[in-house]
Amino acid sequence: MDRIEGLIESLIVPASSRIVLLVLDGLGDLPHPEHGGATPLEAARTPNLDALAPAAAQGRLLPVAPGVTPGSGPGHLGLFGYDPLTHPVGRGVLEALGAGIALQPGDIAARANFCTRDAAGVVTDRRAGRIPTETCARLVERLQREAVRFEDVEVVLQAGKGHRFVAVLRGPGLGGEVSDADPHKEGKPIPAARPLADGVEHAKTARIVDAFIARAAQVLERESPANAAMMRGLSARPHFPGYHERFGLRAAAVAAYPMYRGVAELAGMDRYIPPSEDAAAAFAEVARVWADHDYVFVHIKGTDMAGEDGDFARKVAVIEEVDAALPRLLALQPDVLCITGDHSTPVMMRAHSWHPVPALVWSRLAFADGLPRFHEKHCRAGSLGTLASKDLIAVLLANAGRLDKFGA
Amino acid sequence: MDRIEGLIESLIVPASSRIVLLVLDGLGDLPHPEHGGATPLEAARTPNLDALAPAAAQGRLLPVAPGVTPGSGPGHLGLFGYDPLTHPVGRGVLEALGAGIALQPGDIAARANFCTRDAAGVVTDRRAGRIPTETCARLVERLQREAVRFEDVEVVLQAGKGHRFVAVLRGPGLGGEVSDADPHKEGKPIPAARPLADGVEHAKTARIVDAFIARAAQVLERESPANAAMMRGLSARPHFPGYHERFGLRAAAVAAYPMYRGVAELAGMDRYIPPSEDAAAAFAEVARVWADHDYVFVHIKGTDMAGEDGDFARKVAVIEEVDAALPRLLALQPDVLCITGDHSTPVMMRAHSWHPVPALVWSRLAFADGLPRFHEKHCRAGSLGTLASKDLIAVLLANAGRLDKFGA
């Protein structure tokens, strides 16, 4: 916990107010030259957002640091009030969360994949000829039967796409500081996993990884081309103080995609899966869990996917769909409503970017900026200014009447 | 290296893009009441900048911290991405760099000057009656012949203006943590230099300084009024990881004045002297070195000098001259162009100031702010927001496609 986080926690006072954090994944965008210099948020017809805007405070969020493009993990950790720079989440853990694996305390997660080795043990294809996903599923199933336990550690596998799968090591005394059992290029043997820090827990993990890889090679001996397996990004499920401990909030996450529920789990939120991916379904799920929570995080994935696909019209359509469903959310009468993104995914870039993310905070006490609409251009002039994402939670708590005065 | 700097370095990916950082020294200014409340940048006729502005992102740079006025060293270190607060450059080193002395690793540099001592060894005039520069040159030449070597250390001198000169101690095992051999006021003897930290290297430097000052007094015994010498601001040439190591950039500095080439040298840039001080000459030099570099820093001094002289019309003229030459720079088709200053030098103040510095970043992916011109007033509303100067490099690298995503 950094200094600022400790500060906010020390100021928490009880209240009965409710906060909604509505995240449109990858919301931020750039003025698009082929659309009259408008951003998707600007081009969208958003009567409900427009009605909200004048009474709200607008600003921009900086997810990690100037110029730094965040992945989804750091992007959401920031929004949840955890500095992504001091709350690292390993690659393997994010992969496992994204695969919907419920990680338990002490679990070590890894990205794994099948590969092809020659008779001398040299990796000749790191992707095993990009085997079909069905082959991957069959091989993972075999491994899950025949390479399941080493010492007192259980290895839990889940097939992914093509040659990829996720491995979770579950057992006592495991550490996450272990090098990759992956040569990272063809023409070399799979290296042994090495502990990267002192402590028997890291050595134990390295030992289990090597035993798994040796056993996997035996099991896969007669397979072709996927006759071996590798692991990388080994990391321990981190332990962060959760929302209840930090802020006294009963927090919920409503997200259709497992990765976002996974990151929310790291913050100690209850997780709910809406019946479908659209905003109306998500908001209906919020309504369902409303009575038991003080804080609800709602995740909408479509904006990011449209941005990644370079599809301006679809990004506009997703925003308009969220806007159309918005009255359902407003009907719950949240005391504080924040609408923002975890990062920008500009249509022009077809990728996440470093650009600050538009944010709107509505509450009875948010500074009413009087801006006619909510989008990237108005956000530059809003009263929230440019905030580090990790500081957003303090603003939401303050608007919710949940923060005491600092000093006399 | 602070945490953020380590972060950026860990995200570097190769690219073939090119970045230009055009620094108009002391660019920032204040609305001038005698010029209709316009700043020089606002009053200048800048058709080329005006053409660039709408497609660029504008903002303001904070060189050190709010309210803190930077010297040229910290101002440029910040722009180069070195936090001036954690990358101190000693006074002696800056003086030596400004004098055009090529400092070598291990060198200790000092500001030195002639003074007048009475028979009892008391300093009666710290400036030796402000002897003419020609006298200084003659005395330095004498010292350079007769007070040149102490133990295994060579003392390299260079005459400055009036009573001032620069001394560089060059030899093995020297440290830079040494107190001034300067009483800082009249009526006291020249104190012995004292090591300010443990370690034989600092003690050795103190010993050499004292030996030099004793020998200088012998050499100057019959001179009047400059019959002794003093040293202050002793400091070691710092070692910062350079641009190639940090960012994988082949970096060049084009600057007419030695101080700026010196600071660029600390960042590991290749240095080039344009044939004259005007912008056209500087940009021609950029074109000459263009093929071999990924990043070019161009320094224009005239804006600062005009500010220091309180000359509004001249500051405007220098800006207009840069604008007129700008097409030469644009013809090189840099992928990222940043135009800014190292600090503000308001005409009304005739001095450096703490005011944030206007900055413009143009690239295909910079947020097109749509602002009609580039100046201090529009900068307040720009999408770059207010950035610490040290964070600028990350934004430039991001715009250049040279930064990977942080986290998955």
Coordinates of C-alpha atoms in Angstrom, one line a residue, chain B:
Chain B
M1 CA 17.0 6.3 -11.6
D2 CA 13.6 6.6 -10.1
R3 CA 10.9 4.0 -10.4
I4 CA 9.1 5.7 -13.3
E5 CA 12.3 5.9 -15.3
G6 CA 13.0 2.2 -14.8
L7 CA 9.4 1.5 -15.9
I8 CA 9.8 3.3 -19.3
E9 CA 13.1 1.6 -20.0
S10 CA 11.5 -1.8 -19.4
L11 CA 8.8 -1.1 -22.0
I12 CA 11.1 -0.1 -24.9
V13 CA 10.5 -1.8 -28.2
P14 CA 12.5 -1.2 -31.4
A15 CA 11.1 1.0 -34.0
S16 CA 12.4 3.0 -37.0
S17 CA 10.5 6.2 -36.0
R18 CA 12.2 9.5 -35.5
I19 CA 11.7 12.1 -32.8
V20 CA 12.6 15.8 -32.8
L21 CA 12.7 17.9 -29.6
L22 CA 12.9 21.6 -30.5
V23 CA 13.7 23.6 -27.4
L24 CA 13.3 27.4 -27.5
D25 CA 15.2 28.3 -24.4
G26 CA 13.0 30.2 -21.9
L27 CA 10.0 30.0 -24.3
G28 CA 7.3 30.4 -21.6
D29 CA 6.2 33.9 -20.8
L30 CA 3.5 36.0 -19.2
P31 CA 0.7 38.1 -20.7
H32 CA 2.4 41.5 -21.1
P33 CA 0.3 44.5 -20.0
E34 CA 2.1 46.8 -22.5
H35 CA 1.4 44.4 -25.4
G36 CA -2.4 44.0 -25.0
G37 CA -1.9 41.2 -22.5
A38 CA -0.3 39.0 -25.2
T39 CA 2.7 36.7 -24.5
P40 CA 5.5 36.9 -27.1
L41 CA 4.5 33.5 -28.4
E42 CA 0.9 34.8 -28.8
A43 CA 2.0 38.1 -30.3
A44 CA 4.4 36.5 -32.8
R45 CA 3.2 35.8 -36.4
T46 CA 3.7 32.1 -36.7
P47 CA 1.9 30.8 -39.9
N48 CA 3.8 27.5 -39.8
L49 CA 3.2 26.8 -36.1
D50 CA -0.5 27.8 -36.7
A51 CA -0.7 25.2 -39.5
L52 CA 0.7 22.6 -37.1
A53 CA -1.4 23.5 -34.1
P54 CA -4.8 22.0 -34.8
A55 CA -3.5 18.5 -35.4
A56 CA -1.2 18.6 -32.4
A57 CA -1.6 18.1 -28.6
Q58 CA -0.8 21.0 -26.4
G59 CA 0.0 21.2 -22.7
R60 CA 2.4 22.6 -20.2
L61 CA 5.6 21.3 -18.7
L62 CA 6.6 21.7 -15.1
P63 CA 10.4 21.6 -15.1
V64 CA 11.1 20.7 -11.5
A65 CA 8.1 21.3 -9.1
P66 CA 5.3 23.9 -8.7
G67 CA 6.8 27.2 -7.9
V68 CA 10.4 26.1 -8.6
T69 CA 12.4 28.1 -11.1
P70 CA 15.0 25.9 -12.8
G71 CA 18.5 26.7 -14.0
S72 CA 19.4 25.5 -17.5
G73 CA 20.9 22.3 -16.3
P74 CA 17.8 21.0 -14.4
G75 CA 15.6 22.5 -17.2
H76 CA 17.2 20.4 -19.8
L77 CA 17.7 17.3 -17.7
G78 CA 14.0 17.2 -17.2
L79 CA 13.2 17.5 -20.9
F80 CA 15.6 14.7 -21.5
G81 CA 13.8 12.5 -19.0
Y82 CA 16.1 12.7 -16.0
D83 CA 14.4 13.8 -12.9
P84 CA 16.4 16.9 -11.9
L85 CA 15.8 16.3 -8.3
T86 CA 17.4 12.8 -8.4
H87 CA 20.0 13.6 -11.0
P88 CA 22.0 16.4 -9.5
V89 CA 24.6 18.1 -11.6
G90 CA 27.1 20.1 -9.6
R91 CA 27.7 23.8 -10.1
G92 CA 31.3 23.1 -11.1
V93 CA 30.3 20.5 -13.7
L94 CA 27.7 22.9 -15.2
E95 CA 30.2 25.7 -15.3
A96 CA 32.7 23.4 -17.1
L97 CA 30.1 22.2 -19.5
G98 CA 29.1 25.8 -20.2
A99 CA 32.8 26.6 -20.9
G100 CA 32.9 23.9 -23.4
I101 CA 35.3 21.6 -21.5
A102 CA 34.9 18.0 -22.5
L103 CA 34.6 16.4 -19.1
Q104 CA 35.9 12.8 -18.8
P105 CA 34.7 10.1 -16.4
G106 CA 36.3 10.7 -13.0
D107 CA 36.9 14.5 -13.6
I108 CA 36.1 16.9 -10.8
A109 CA 35.1 20.4 -11.9
A110 CA 35.0 23.6 -9.9
R111 CA 34.1 27.2 -10.3
A112 CA 37.2 29.2 -9.5
N113 CA 38.1 32.9 -9.3
F114 CA 40.8 35.3 -8.5
C115 CA 40.7 37.3 -5.3
T116 CA 42.8 39.7 -3.2
R117 CA 44.4 38.7 0.1
D118 CA 46.2 40.9 2.6
A119 CA 49.5 40.0 4.2
A120 CA 47.7 38.1 7.0
G121 CA 46.0 35.9 4.4
V122 CA 42.6 37.5 4.9
V123 CA 40.5 37.9 1.7
T124 CA 39.9 41.6 1.2
D125 CA 38.2 41.4 -2.2
R126 CA 36.5 38.2 -3.4
R127 CA 36.5 39.5 -6.9
A128 CA 40.0 40.9 -7.1
G129 CA 38.7 44.3 -8.1
R130 CA 36.8 42.7 -11.0
I131 CA 40.0 42.4 -13.1
P132 CA 39.4 42.7 -16.9
T133 CA 38.8 39.5 -18.8
E134 CA 42.2 39.9 -20.5
T135 CA 44.0 39.9 -17.2
C136 CA 42.1 36.8 -16.2
A137 CA 43.3 35.1 -19.3
R138 CA 46.9 36.0 -18.7
L139 CA 46.8 34.8 -15.1
V140 CA 45.1 31.6 -16.0
E141 CA 47.7 31.0 -18.7
R142 CA 50.4 31.5 -16.0
L143 CA 48.7 29.2 -13.6
Q144 CA 48.2 26.6 -16.3
R145 CA 52.0 26.6 -16.8
E146 CA 53.1 26.7 -13.1
A147 CA 50.3 25.0 -11.2
V148 CA 49.5 22.1 -13.4
R149 CA 50.2 18.9 -11.6
F150 CA 49.7 17.7 -8.0
E151 CA 50.5 14.1 -7.1
D152 CA 49.1 12.2 -10.1
V153 CA 46.4 14.8 -10.8
E154 CA 46.4 17.3 -13.6
V155 CA 44.6 20.6 -13.2
V156 CA 43.1 21.9 -16.4
L157 CA 42.1 25.6 -16.3
Q158 CA 40.0 27.7 -18.6
A159 CA 39.6 31.5 -18.2
G160 CA 36.1 33.0 -17.9
K161 CA 34.8 36.5 -17.7
G162 CA 36.3 39.0 -15.3
H163 CA 37.8 37.3 -12.3
R164 CA 36.2 33.9 -13.0
F165 CA 37.7 30.7 -14.4
V166 CA 36.9 27.0 -14.4
A167 CA 39.2 24.3 -12.9
V168 CA 39.0 20.6 -13.7
L169 CA 40.9 18.1 -11.7
R170 CA 41.8 15.0 -13.8
G171 CA 43.4 12.0 -12.3
P172 CA 42.7 8.6 -10.6
G173 CA 40.7 8.3 -7.5
L174 CA 39.1 11.7 -7.1
G175 CA 35.8 12.3 -5.3
G176 CA 33.4 15.2 -5.7
E177 CA 32.1 15.6 -2.2
V178 CA 34.3 18.5 -1.0
S179 CA 33.6 21.8 0.6
D180 CA 34.4 25.1 -1.0
A181 CA 37.8 26.6 -0.6
D182 CA 36.1 30.0 -0.5
P183 CA 35.2 32.0 2.6
H184 CA 32.0 33.4 0.8
K185 CA 32.7 36.8 2.3
E186 CA 35.4 39.3 2.8
G187 CA 37.4 39.5 6.0
K188 CA 38.2 35.8 6.4
P189 CA 41.0 33.6 5.1
I190 CA 40.4 31.0 2.4
P191 CA 39.3 27.9 4.3
A192 CA 40.9 24.6 3.5
A193 CA 38.8 22.3 1.4
R194 CA 37.2 19.6 3.5
P195 CA 35.9 16.2 2.4
L196 CA 32.1 16.1 2.9
A197 CA 31.8 12.3 2.8
D198 CA 33.8 9.3 3.9
G199 CA 36.2 7.9 1.4
V200 CA 39.8 8.5 0.4
E201 CA 38.6 9.9 -2.9
H202 CA 37.0 13.0 -1.4
A203 CA 40.0 13.5 0.9
K204 CA 42.3 13.3 -2.1
T205 CA 40.3 16.0 -3.9
A206 CA 40.4 18.2 -0.9
R207 CA 44.2 17.7 -0.7
I208 CA 44.7 18.6 -4.4
V209 CA 42.5 21.7 -4.1
D210 CA 44.5 23.0 -1.1
A211 CA 47.8 22.3 -2.9
F212 CA 46.6 24.1 -6.0
I213 CA 45.4 27.1 -4.0
A214 CA 48.7 27.3 -2.1
R215 CA 50.7 27.0 -5.3
A216 CA 48.5 29.6 -7.0
A217 CA 49.2 32.0 -4.2
Q218 CA 52.9 31.5 -4.7
V219 CA 52.6 32.0 -8.5
L220 CA 50.4 35.1 -8.0
E221 CA 52.5 36.5 -5.1
R222 CA 53.6 39.7 -7.0
E223 CA 50.3 40.2 -8.9
S224 CA 47.9 42.9 -7.7
P225 CA 45.0 42.9 -7.0
A226 CA 44.6 39.2 -8.1
N227 CA 47.1 37.6 -5.8
A228 CA 45.2 34.4 -4.9
A229 CA 42.6 32.0 -6.2
M230 CA 39.6 30.2 -4.7
M231 CA 37.4 27.2 -5.7
R232 CA 33.8 26.4 -5.1
G233 CA 31.1 24.1 -6.4
L234 CA 33.4 21.1 -6.6
S235 CA 31.6 18.3 -8.2
A236 CA 32.2 15.1 -10.1
R237 CA 31.0 14.6 -13.6
P238 CA 27.9 12.5 -13.0
H239 CA 27.2 9.2 -14.7
F240 CA 23.7 8.8 -16.0
P241 CA 22.6 5.9 -18.2
G242 CA 22.5 7.5 -21.7
Y243 CA 19.8 7.5 -24.3
H244 CA 21.0 4.5 -26.1
E245 CA 21.2 2.4 -23.0
R246 CA 17.9 3.7 -21.6
F247 CA 15.7 4.0 -24.7
G248 CA 17.7 2.4 -27.5
L249 CA 17.8 5.8 -29.2
R250 CA 20.7 7.1 -31.3
A251 CA 20.4 10.6 -30.0
A252 CA 21.9 13.8 -31.4
A253 CA 22.0 17.4 -29.9
V254 CA 22.3 20.4 -32.2
A255 CA 23.2 23.4 -30.1
A256 CA 25.2 26.5 -30.7
Y257 CA 26.0 27.0 -27.0
P258 CA 28.4 24.6 -25.2
M259 CA 26.3 24.3 -22.0
Y260 CA 23.4 22.6 -23.8
R261 CA 25.7 20.3 -25.7
G262 CA 27.3 19.5 -22.3
V263 CA 24.0 18.5 -20.7
A264 CA 23.2 16.5 -23.8
E265 CA 26.5 14.8 -23.4
L266 CA 25.5 13.7 -19.9
A267 CA 22.5 12.0 -21.7
G268 CA 24.9 10.3 -24.1
M269 CA 23.9 12.3 -27.1
D270 CA 26.1 12.9 -30.1
R271 CA 26.8 16.7 -30.3
Y272 CA 26.8 19.0 -33.3
I273 CA 27.5 22.7 -33.6
P274 CA 25.4 24.5 -36.2
P275 CA 27.3 27.0 -38.4
S276 CA 25.4 29.9 -36.8
E277 CA 23.0 30.7 -34.0
D278 CA 19.9 31.1 -36.1
A279 CA 17.1 28.5 -36.5
A280 CA 17.7 28.0 -40.2
A281 CA 21.3 27.0 -39.5
A282 CA 20.3 24.7 -36.7
F283 CA 17.7 23.0 -38.8
A284 CA 20.2 22.5 -41.7
E285 CA 22.5 20.8 -39.2
V286 CA 19.6 18.6 -38.1
A287 CA 19.1 17.6 -41.7
R288 CA 22.8 16.8 -42.0
V289 CA 22.8 14.4 -39.1
W290 CA 19.2 13.1 -39.7
A291 CA 20.1 9.8 -41.3
D292 CA 22.1 8.5 -38.4
H293 CA 19.8 9.4 -35.5
D294 CA 16.4 8.4 -34.1
Y295 CA 16.1 11.4 -31.8
V296 CA 17.4 15.0 -32.4
F297 CA 17.4 17.7 -29.7
V298 CA 17.7 21.2 -31.3
H299 CA 18.4 24.1 -29.0
I300 CA 17.6 27.8 -29.8
K301 CA 19.1 30.3 -27.4
G302 CA 17.7 33.6 -28.6
T303 CA 14.3 33.4 -26.8
D304 CA 15.9 33.1 -23.4
M305 CA 18.4 35.9 -24.1
A306 CA 15.6 38.2 -25.2
G307 CA 13.6 37.3 -22.1
E308 CA 16.6 38.0 -19.9
D309 CA 17.0 41.4 -21.6
G310 CA 13.3 42.2 -21.1
D311 CA 13.1 42.6 -24.9
F312 CA 9.5 41.7 -25.9
A313 CA 10.1 42.6 -29.6
R314 CA 13.2 40.6 -29.8
K315 CA 11.6 37.5 -28.2
V316 CA 8.8 37.8 -30.8
A317 CA 11.4 38.1 -33.6
V318 CA 13.3 35.0 -32.5
I319 CA 10.0 33.0 -32.4
E320 CA 9.1 34.3 -35.8
E321 CA 12.5 33.4 -37.2
V322 CA 12.1 29.9 -35.8
D323 CA 8.6 29.7 -37.4
A324 CA 10.0 30.9 -40.7
A325 CA 12.6 28.1 -40.7
L326 CA 10.2 25.4 -39.5
P327 CA 9.4 24.0 -43.0
R328 CA 13.0 22.8 -43.2
L329 CA 12.5 20.7 -40.1
L330 CA 9.1 19.5 -41.2
A331 CA 10.5 18.5 -44.6
L332 CA 12.5 15.8 -42.7
Q333 CA 9.1 14.3 -41.8
P334 CA 9.8 13.4 -38.2
D335 CA 7.3 11.0 -36.8
V336 CA 7.1 13.0 -33.6
L337 CA 7.9 16.7 -33.2
C338 CA 7.8 18.4 -29.8
I339 CA 8.2 22.2 -29.5
T340 CA 8.7 23.5 -26.0
G341 CA 11.1 25.3 -23.7
D342 CA 13.4 24.3 -20.8
H343 CA 11.7 26.9 -18.6
S344 CA 9.9 30.2 -18.8
T345 CA 11.9 33.5 -19.1
P346 CA 9.2 36.2 -18.9
V347 CA 10.1 39.5 -20.5
M348 CA 8.5 41.2 -17.5
M349 CA 10.9 39.4 -15.1
R350 CA 14.1 39.5 -17.1
A351 CA 14.9 36.1 -15.5
H352 CA 14.0 32.5 -15.5
S353 CA 10.7 31.7 -13.7
W354 CA 8.7 28.9 -12.3
H355 CA 5.8 29.3 -14.7
P356 CA 4.8 26.1 -16.6
V357 CA 6.3 25.9 -20.1
P358 CA 4.1 25.7 -23.2
A359 CA 4.5 22.4 -25.0
L360 CA 3.3 21.1 -28.4
V361 CA 3.5 17.5 -29.4
W362 CA 2.7 16.6 -33.0
S363 CA 2.4 13.1 -34.3
R364 CA -0.1 11.1 -36.2
L365 CA -1.4 9.8 -32.9
A366 CA -1.1 12.8 -30.7
F367 CA -4.6 13.9 -29.7
A368 CA -5.5 16.5 -32.3
D369 CA -6.6 19.3 -29.9
G370 CA -8.0 21.4 -32.7
L371 CA -6.6 24.5 -31.1
P372 CA -6.0 27.3 -33.7
R373 CA -2.6 28.4 -32.4
F374 CA 0.2 27.3 -30.1
H375 CA 0.7 29.6 -27.1
E376 CA 0.5 29.8 -23.3
K377 CA -3.2 30.4 -23.2
H378 CA -4.3 27.6 -25.5
C379 CA -1.8 25.2 -23.8
R380 CA -4.0 25.4 -20.6
A381 CA -6.8 23.6 -22.5
G382 CA -4.7 21.1 -24.3
S383 CA -4.9 17.3 -24.0
L384 CA -1.4 16.9 -22.8
G385 CA -2.5 18.6 -19.6
T386 CA 0.3 19.7 -17.2
L387 CA 3.2 17.2 -17.2
A388 CA 6.4 17.0 -15.3
S389 CA 9.1 17.7 -17.8
K390 CA 10.8 14.4 -16.9
D391 CA 7.6 12.6 -18.1
L392 CA 7.7 14.2 -21.6
I393 CA 10.1 11.6 -23.0
A394 CA 7.6 8.8 -22.2
V395 CA 4.9 10.6 -24.2
L396 CA 7.3 11.2 -27.1
L397 CA 8.4 7.5 -27.1
A398 CA 4.7 6.4 -27.0
N399 CA 3.9 8.6 -29.9
A400 CA 6.9 7.2 -31.7
G401 CA 5.6 3.6 -31.2
R402 CA 8.6 2.8 -29.1
L403 CA 6.8 1.7 -25.9
D404 CA 5.2 -1.7 -25.2
K405 CA 2.1 -2.2 -23.1
F406 CA 2.5 -2.4 -19.4
G407 CA 1.0 -5.6 -18.0
A408 CA -1.4 -7.9 -19.7

